[in-house]
Tab-separated table of C-alpha atoms in Angstrom:
chain	number	residue	atom	x	y	z
A	1062	UNK	CA	-12.627	-24.910	9.715
A	1063	UNK	CA	-11.755	-28.575	9.862
A	1064	UNK	CA	-8.251	-28.023	10.915
A	1065	UNK	CA	-9.277	-25.213	13.637
A	1066	UNK	CA	-11.780	-27.804	15.186
A	1067	UNK	CA	-9.598	-31.128	14.781
A	1068	UNK	CA	-6.048	-29.752	14.841
A	1069	UNK	CA	-6.033	-26.707	17.227
A	1070	UNK	CA	-5.250	-24.425	14.414
A	1071	UNK	CA	-6.057	-20.908	14.540
A	1072	UNK	CA	-7.098	-18.628	11.976
A	1073	UNK	CA	-4.708	-15.742	11.124
A	1074	UNK	CA	-4.633	-12.518	8.839
A	1075	UNK	CA	-2.610	-14.063	6.184
A	1076	UNK	CA	-1.363	-10.305	5.455
A	1077	UNK	CA	-0.399	-9.786	9.221
A	1078	UNK	CA	1.386	-13.080	8.894
A	1079	UNK	CA	3.581	-12.412	6.290
A	1080	UNK	CA	4.642	-8.984	7.583
A	1081	UNK	CA	5.215	-10.423	11.036
A	1082	UNK	CA	7.188	-13.071	9.391
A	1083	UNK	CA	9.717	-10.496	7.599
A	1084	UNK	CA	9.827	-8.220	10.590
A	1085	UNK	CA	7.987	-5.569	8.951
A	1086	UNK	CA	7.260	-3.442	12.040
A	1087	UNK	CA	11.073	-3.213	12.925
A	1088	UNK	CA	11.687	-2.255	9.536
A	1089	UNK	CA	9.567	1.106	10.012
A	1090	UNK	CA	11.577	2.057	12.596
A	1091	UNK	CA	13.962	4.419	10.985
A	1092	UNK	CA	11.458	4.707	7.453
A	1093	UNK	CA	9.708	8.009	7.070
A	1094	UNK	CA	7.783	6.681	3.795
A	1095	UNK	CA	6.274	3.576	2.652
A	1096	UNK	CA	5.157	2.921	-0.866
A	1097	UNK	CA	2.769	-0.164	-1.568
A	1098	UNK	CA	0.342	-1.289	-3.977
A	1099	UNK	CA	-2.215	-3.626	-5.317
A	1100	UNK	CA	-3.760	-4.075	-8.428
A	1101	UNK	CA	-7.239	-2.410	-7.542
A	1102	UNK	CA	-7.481	0.105	-4.661
A	1103	UNK	CA	-11.268	0.194	-3.793
A	1104	UNK	CA	-13.701	-0.120	-0.885
A	1105	UNK	CA	-12.854	-3.759	-0.395
A	1106	UNK	CA	-9.110	-2.785	0.147
A	1107	UNK	CA	-9.622	-2.285	3.819
A	1108	UNK	CA	-11.138	-5.813	4.409
A	1109	UNK	CA	-7.858	-7.836	4.843
A	1110	UNK	CA	-5.698	-6.973	1.571
A	1111	UNK	CA	-2.101	-6.547	2.473
A	1112	UNK	CA	-2.330	-2.874	1.366
A	1113	UNK	CA	-4.595	-2.205	4.439
A	1114	UNK	CA	-2.497	-3.886	6.949
A	1115	UNK	CA	0.827	-2.139	5.722
A	1116	UNK	CA	-1.055	1.172	5.950
A	1117	UNK	CA	-2.051	0.498	9.562
A	1118	UNK	CA	0.997	-0.473	10.512
A	1119	UNK	CA	2.889	2.424	9.075
A	1120	UNK	CA	0.256	4.980	10.105
A	1121	UNK	CA	0.492	3.850	14.100
A	1122	UNK	CA	4.149	4.425	13.717
A	1123	UNK	CA	3.695	7.691	12.113
A	1124	UNK	CA	5.050	6.828	8.766
A	1125	UNK	CA	3.542	8.132	5.448
A	1126	UNK	CA	2.144	5.702	3.008
A	1127	UNK	CA	1.728	6.150	-0.714
A	1128	UNK	CA	-0.258	3.808	-2.622
A	1129	UNK	CA	0.593	2.869	-6.431
A	1130	UNK	CA	-2.101	0.522	-8.132
A	1131	UNK	CA	-3.472	-0.369	-11.570
A	1132	UNK	CA	-7.146	0.752	-10.554
A	1133	UNK	CA	-8.060	3.433	-8.289
A	1134	UNK	CA	-11.693	3.342	-6.894
A	1135	UNK	CA	-11.141	4.022	-3.359
A	1136	UNK	CA	-12.827	7.241	-1.990
A	1137	UNK	CA	-10.966	9.727	0.159
A	1138	UNK	CA	-12.839	8.753	3.056
A	1139	UNK	CA	-11.397	4.825	2.451
A	1140	UNK	CA	-8.065	6.392	2.085
A	1141	UNK	CA	-8.000	8.670	5.142
A	1142	UNK	CA	-9.560	5.966	7.443
A	1143	UNK	CA	-6.591	3.732	6.403
A	1144	UNK	CA	-3.937	6.636	7.242
A	1145	UNK	CA	-3.001	6.937	3.353
A	1146	UNK	CA	-1.420	10.029	2.281
A	1147	UNK	CA	-1.998	9.485	-1.498
A	1148	UNK	CA	-2.604	6.944	-3.938
A	1149	UNK	CA	-1.970	7.198	-7.720
A	1150	UNK	CA	-2.958	4.819	-10.513
A	1151	UNK	CA	0.013	3.623	-12.687
A	1152	UNK	CA	-2.580	3.754	-15.986
A	1153	UNK	CA	-2.321	6.585	-18.133
A	1154	UNK	CA	-5.649	7.291	-19.646
A	1155	UNK	CA	-8.529	5.282	-20.641
A	1156	UNK	CA	-7.416	1.696	-22.235
A	1157	UNK	CA	-8.396	-1.881	-21.923
A	1158	UNK	CA	-7.269	-4.211	-19.203
A	1159	UNK	CA	-4.644	-6.000	-21.814
A	1160	UNK	CA	-3.478	-2.370	-22.855
A	1161	UNK	CA	-3.197	-1.499	-19.270
A	1162	UNK	CA	-1.275	-4.695	-18.696
A	1163	UNK	CA	1.173	-4.603	-21.487
A	1164	UNK	CA	1.971	-0.938	-20.012
A	1165	UNK	CA	2.520	-1.999	-16.265
A	1166	UNK	CA	6.235	-1.802	-16.370
A	1167	UNK	CA	6.352	2.084	-17.955
A	1168	UNK	CA	3.462	3.072	-15.866
A	1169	UNK	CA	5.064	1.818	-12.888
A	1170	UNK	CA	8.199	3.514	-13.432
A	1171	UNK	CA	6.474	7.017	-14.629
A	1172	UNK	CA	4.511	7.240	-11.360
A	1173	UNK	CA	6.957	5.581	-8.939
A	1174	UNK	CA	9.422	8.523	-10.291
A	1175	UNK	CA	6.907	11.243	-9.859
A	1176	UNK	CA	6.325	9.788	-6.301
A	1177	UNK	CA	10.056	9.502	-5.340
A	1178	UNK	CA	10.384	13.205	-6.636
A	1179	UNK	CA	7.488	14.309	-4.331
A	1180	UNK	CA	9.208	12.784	-1.343
A	1181	UNK	CA	12.502	14.110	-2.306
A	1182	UNK	CA	10.904	17.747	-2.160
A	1183	UNK	CA	9.085	16.775	1.177
A	1184	UNK	CA	12.472	16.011	2.568
A	1185	UNK	CA	14.270	19.200	1.234
A	1186	UNK	CA	11.521	21.008	3.300
A	1187	UNK	CA	12.140	18.880	6.517
A	1188	UNK	CA	8.671	17.168	6.190
A	1189	UNK	CA	10.039	13.858	5.767
A	1190	UNK	CA	10.701	13.150	9.170
A	1191	UNK	CA	8.298	11.159	11.328
């Protein structure tokens, strides 16, 4: 707050700033699907987390969005409001946090493979275009 008052700085969304810096919007022009993720996808996601900003920008351009996450605690209404087509937890079955973290690579690979197969099936039916 001091920098805003004394240096003329302005507060901006960190997620928005980063996406602008990498030219995210332009990258969406020829994109049919975006796969994004975070550790815990829940009701707080829509309040400034990167996933919400990615989903909003993709959704306004007709790009389908899938979320991969460690913990999935979002309601369907949260996902719909963000323009997200689907969300998947990469954790397979009940386990402790340390077990889930130890299995991250395996779970991410398995889940991403399944999502890729769905996208491939979608494109074979002609549905993958914007």
